[in-house]
Coordinates of C-alpha atoms in Angstrom, one line a residue:
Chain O
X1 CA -9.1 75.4 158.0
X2 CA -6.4 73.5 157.8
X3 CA -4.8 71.5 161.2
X4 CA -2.5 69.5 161.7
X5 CA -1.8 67.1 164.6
X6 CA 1.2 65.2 165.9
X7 CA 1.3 62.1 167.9
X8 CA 2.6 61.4 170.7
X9 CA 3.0 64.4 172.3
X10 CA 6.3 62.7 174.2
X11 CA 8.4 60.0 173.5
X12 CA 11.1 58.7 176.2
X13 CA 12.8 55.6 174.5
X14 CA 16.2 54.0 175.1
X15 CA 19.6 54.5 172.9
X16 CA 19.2 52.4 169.5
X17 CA 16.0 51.8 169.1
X18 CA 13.5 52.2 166.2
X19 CA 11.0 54.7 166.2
X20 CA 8.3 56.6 164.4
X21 CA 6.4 59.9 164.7
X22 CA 3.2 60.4 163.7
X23 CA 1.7 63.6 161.8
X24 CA -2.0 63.7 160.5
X25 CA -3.9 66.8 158.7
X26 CA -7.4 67.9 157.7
X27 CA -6.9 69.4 154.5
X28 CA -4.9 67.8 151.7
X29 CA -4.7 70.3 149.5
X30 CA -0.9 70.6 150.1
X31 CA 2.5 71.4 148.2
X32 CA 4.7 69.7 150.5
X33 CA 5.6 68.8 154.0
X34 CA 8.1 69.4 155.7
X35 CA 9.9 68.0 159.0
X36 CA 11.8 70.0 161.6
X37 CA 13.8 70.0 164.3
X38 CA 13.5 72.2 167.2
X39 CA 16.6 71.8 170.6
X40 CA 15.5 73.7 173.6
X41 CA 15.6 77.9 173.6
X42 CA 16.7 77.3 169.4
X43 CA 15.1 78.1 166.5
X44 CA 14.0 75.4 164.1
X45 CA 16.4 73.3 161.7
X46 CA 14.9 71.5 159.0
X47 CA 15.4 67.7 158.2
X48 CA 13.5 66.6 155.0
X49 CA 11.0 68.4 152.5
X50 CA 8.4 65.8 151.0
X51 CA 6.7 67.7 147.9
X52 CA 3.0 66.6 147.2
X53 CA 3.7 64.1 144.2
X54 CA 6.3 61.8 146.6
X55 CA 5.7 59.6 148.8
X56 CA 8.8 59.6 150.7
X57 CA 12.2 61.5 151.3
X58 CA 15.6 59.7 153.2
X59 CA 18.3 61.3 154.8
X60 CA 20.9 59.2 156.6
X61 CA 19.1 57.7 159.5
X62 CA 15.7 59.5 159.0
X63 CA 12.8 58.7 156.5
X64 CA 9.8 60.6 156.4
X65 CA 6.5 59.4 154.0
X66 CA 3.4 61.2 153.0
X67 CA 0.0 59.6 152.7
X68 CA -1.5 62.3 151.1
X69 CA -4.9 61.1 150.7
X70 CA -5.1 60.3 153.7
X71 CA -3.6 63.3 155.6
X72 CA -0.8 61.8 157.3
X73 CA 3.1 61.8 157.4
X74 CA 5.7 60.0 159.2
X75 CA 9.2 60.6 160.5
X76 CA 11.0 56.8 160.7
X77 CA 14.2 57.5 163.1
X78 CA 16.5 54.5 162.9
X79 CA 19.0 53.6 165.4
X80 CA 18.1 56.5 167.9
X81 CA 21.2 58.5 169.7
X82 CA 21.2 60.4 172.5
X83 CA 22.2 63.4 170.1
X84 CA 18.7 63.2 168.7
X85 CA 16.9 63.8 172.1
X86 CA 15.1 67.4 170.8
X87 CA 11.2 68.6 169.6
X88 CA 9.8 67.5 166.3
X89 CA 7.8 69.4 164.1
X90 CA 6.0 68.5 161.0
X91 CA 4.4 71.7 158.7
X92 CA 2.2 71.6 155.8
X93 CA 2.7 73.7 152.9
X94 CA 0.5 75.3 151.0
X95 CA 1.2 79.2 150.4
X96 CA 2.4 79.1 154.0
X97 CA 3.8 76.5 156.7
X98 CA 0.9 75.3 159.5
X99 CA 2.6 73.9 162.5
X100 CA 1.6 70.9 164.5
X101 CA 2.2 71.1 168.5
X102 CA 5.3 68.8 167.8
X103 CA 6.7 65.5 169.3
X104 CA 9.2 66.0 172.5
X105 CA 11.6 63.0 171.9
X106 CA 14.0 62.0 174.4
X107 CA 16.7 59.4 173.8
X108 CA 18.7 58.0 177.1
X109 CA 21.6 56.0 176.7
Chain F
X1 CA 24.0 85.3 154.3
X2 CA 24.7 81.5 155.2
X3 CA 21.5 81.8 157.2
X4 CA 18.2 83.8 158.3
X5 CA 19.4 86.1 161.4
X6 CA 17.7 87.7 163.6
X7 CA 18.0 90.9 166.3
X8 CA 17.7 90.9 169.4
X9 CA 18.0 87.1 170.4
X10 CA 16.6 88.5 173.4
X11 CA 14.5 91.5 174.2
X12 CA 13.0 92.1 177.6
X13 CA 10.5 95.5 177.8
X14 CA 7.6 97.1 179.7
X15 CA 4.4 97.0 178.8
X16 CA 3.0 99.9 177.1
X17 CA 6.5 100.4 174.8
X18 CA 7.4 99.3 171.3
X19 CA 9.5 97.1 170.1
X20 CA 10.9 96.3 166.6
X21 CA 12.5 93.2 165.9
X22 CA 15.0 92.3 163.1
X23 CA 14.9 89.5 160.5
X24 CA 17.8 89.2 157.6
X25 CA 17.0 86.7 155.3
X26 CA 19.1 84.1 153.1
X27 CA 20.6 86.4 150.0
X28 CA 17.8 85.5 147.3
X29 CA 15.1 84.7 148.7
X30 CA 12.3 86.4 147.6
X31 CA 9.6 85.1 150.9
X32 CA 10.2 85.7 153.9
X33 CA 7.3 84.8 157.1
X34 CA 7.4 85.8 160.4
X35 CA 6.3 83.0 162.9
X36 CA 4.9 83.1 166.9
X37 CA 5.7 79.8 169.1
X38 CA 4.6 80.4 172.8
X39 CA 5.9 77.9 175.0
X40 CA 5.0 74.1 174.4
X41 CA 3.2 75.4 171.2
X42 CA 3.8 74.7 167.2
X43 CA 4.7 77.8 165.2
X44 CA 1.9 80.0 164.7
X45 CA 1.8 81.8 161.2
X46 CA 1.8 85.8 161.6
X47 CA 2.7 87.7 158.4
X48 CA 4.6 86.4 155.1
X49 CA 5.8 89.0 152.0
X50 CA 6.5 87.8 148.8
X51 CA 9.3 90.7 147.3
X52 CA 8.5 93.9 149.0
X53 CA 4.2 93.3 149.6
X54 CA 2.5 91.7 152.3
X55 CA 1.0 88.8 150.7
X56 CA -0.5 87.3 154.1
X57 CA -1.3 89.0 157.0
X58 CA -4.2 87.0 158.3
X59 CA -2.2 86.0 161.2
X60 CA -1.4 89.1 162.6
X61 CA -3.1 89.2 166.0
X62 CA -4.5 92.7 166.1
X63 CA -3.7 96.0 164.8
X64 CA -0.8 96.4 167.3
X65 CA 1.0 94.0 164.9
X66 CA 2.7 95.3 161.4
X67 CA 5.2 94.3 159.7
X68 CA 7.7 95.9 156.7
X69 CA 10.0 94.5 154.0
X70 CA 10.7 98.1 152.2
X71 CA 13.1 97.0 149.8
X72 CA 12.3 93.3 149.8
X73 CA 15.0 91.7 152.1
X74 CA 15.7 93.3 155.8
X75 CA 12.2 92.9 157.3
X76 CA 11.2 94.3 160.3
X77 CA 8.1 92.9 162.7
X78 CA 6.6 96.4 164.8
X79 CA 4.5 95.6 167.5
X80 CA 3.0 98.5 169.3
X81 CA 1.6 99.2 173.1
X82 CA 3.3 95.9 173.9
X83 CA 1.6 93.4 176.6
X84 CA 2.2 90.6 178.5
X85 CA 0.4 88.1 176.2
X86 CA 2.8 89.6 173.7
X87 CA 5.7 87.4 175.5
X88 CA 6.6 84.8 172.9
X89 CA 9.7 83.7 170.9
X90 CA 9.4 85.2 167.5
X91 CA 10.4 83.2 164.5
X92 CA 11.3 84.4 161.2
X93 CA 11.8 82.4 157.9
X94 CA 12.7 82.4 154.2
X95 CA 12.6 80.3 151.3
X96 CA 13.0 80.5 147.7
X97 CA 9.4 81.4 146.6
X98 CA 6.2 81.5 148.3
X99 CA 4.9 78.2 146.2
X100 CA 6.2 76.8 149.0
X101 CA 7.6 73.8 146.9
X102 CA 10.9 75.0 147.9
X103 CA 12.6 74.5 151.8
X104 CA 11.9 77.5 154.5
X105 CA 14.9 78.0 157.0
X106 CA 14.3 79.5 159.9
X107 CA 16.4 81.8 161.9
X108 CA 17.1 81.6 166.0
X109 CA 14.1 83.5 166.9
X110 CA 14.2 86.8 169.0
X111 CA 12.7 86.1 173.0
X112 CA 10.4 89.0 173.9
X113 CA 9.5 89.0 177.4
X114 CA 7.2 91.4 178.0
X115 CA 7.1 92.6 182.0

């Protein structure tokens, strides 16, 4: 059965600094991966789609990798803003999405 | 549509009733996947269709829980002799295929607090 896990559970980390997420699974036997973002009370918006045969997808400040082989992703936020303070959720595909618990980032100025 | 929508945002009922709750998907897409998230929780899978069929439904919780797609877009998540465990926010999604090599978007979620 696949799981999937996502470290840390919290981040709190002043404006403009570098900072990674960390999402690890048992089974990698995967189409994709995919990285959301959840704000409080909303549903989820989704930030980058890594398909099985890459090893990493950018869009403007955020990068996210896949290690495939050995069950692990992460989300690379550069220059963190206020604006991204939200819940992070990474999801393996296969014929369906499997959630991790998600990362609650907060970014003070 | 631009997006997935869904009806109620918010639904409040007693325990005991039934409740239906509303999920339009992106114009296209063929899957569509209903999603529970209880508070401080990941997603949890429920149901997803591919066209009008129930290709998964190992996540339906009990027998309480069904879901319909008639005509392979408007689906509709039924959840009988609700209770209070039942209180979640209910997430529903579509994408392109169900190869899942292509991007699920999910809609707002409908609140059901069950009382």
């Amino acid at each position: 059965k696949q799981e999937v896990t996502q470290i840390p559970a919290a981040l709190s980390v002043p404006e403009g600094e570098n900072l990674v997420l960390n999402c690890s699974f048992t089974d990698s036997a995967i189409y994709n991966l995919q990285w959301f973002r959840q704000d409080p009370g909303k549903g989820l918006t989704s930030l980058l789609l890594i398909q099985s045969s890459q090893r990493e997808q950018t869009s403007g400040r955020l990068n996210a990798s896949l290690d495939k082989s050995s069950g692990r992703s992460t989300l690379y936020i550069a220059a963190s803003q206020p604006g991204d303070s939200a819940t992070y959720l990474c999801a393996v595909g296969t014929d369906k999405l499997i959630f991790g618990t998600g990362t609650r980032l907060q970014v003070f100025p | 549509g631009a997006g997935v929508s869904q009806t109620p945002s918010n639904k409040v009922t007693e325990k005991g009733k039934y409740v239906e709750l509303r999920c339009d998907p992106i114009s296209g897409h063929t899957a569509l996947y209903w999603y529970r998230q209880s508070l401080g929780q990941g997603p949890e899978f429920l149901i997803y269709f591919q066209g009008t069929g129930a290709a998964d439904d190992s996540g339906l919780p009990n027998d309480r829980f069904f879901a319909v797609r008639p005509e392979g877009s408007v689906s509709t998540l039924k959840i009988q002799r609700t209770e209070r465990g039942d209180s979640a926010v209910y997430l529903c999604a579509s994408s392109l295929s169900t190869a899942m090599n292509t991007e699920a978007f999910f809609g707002q979620g409908t609140r059901l607090t069950v009382v």
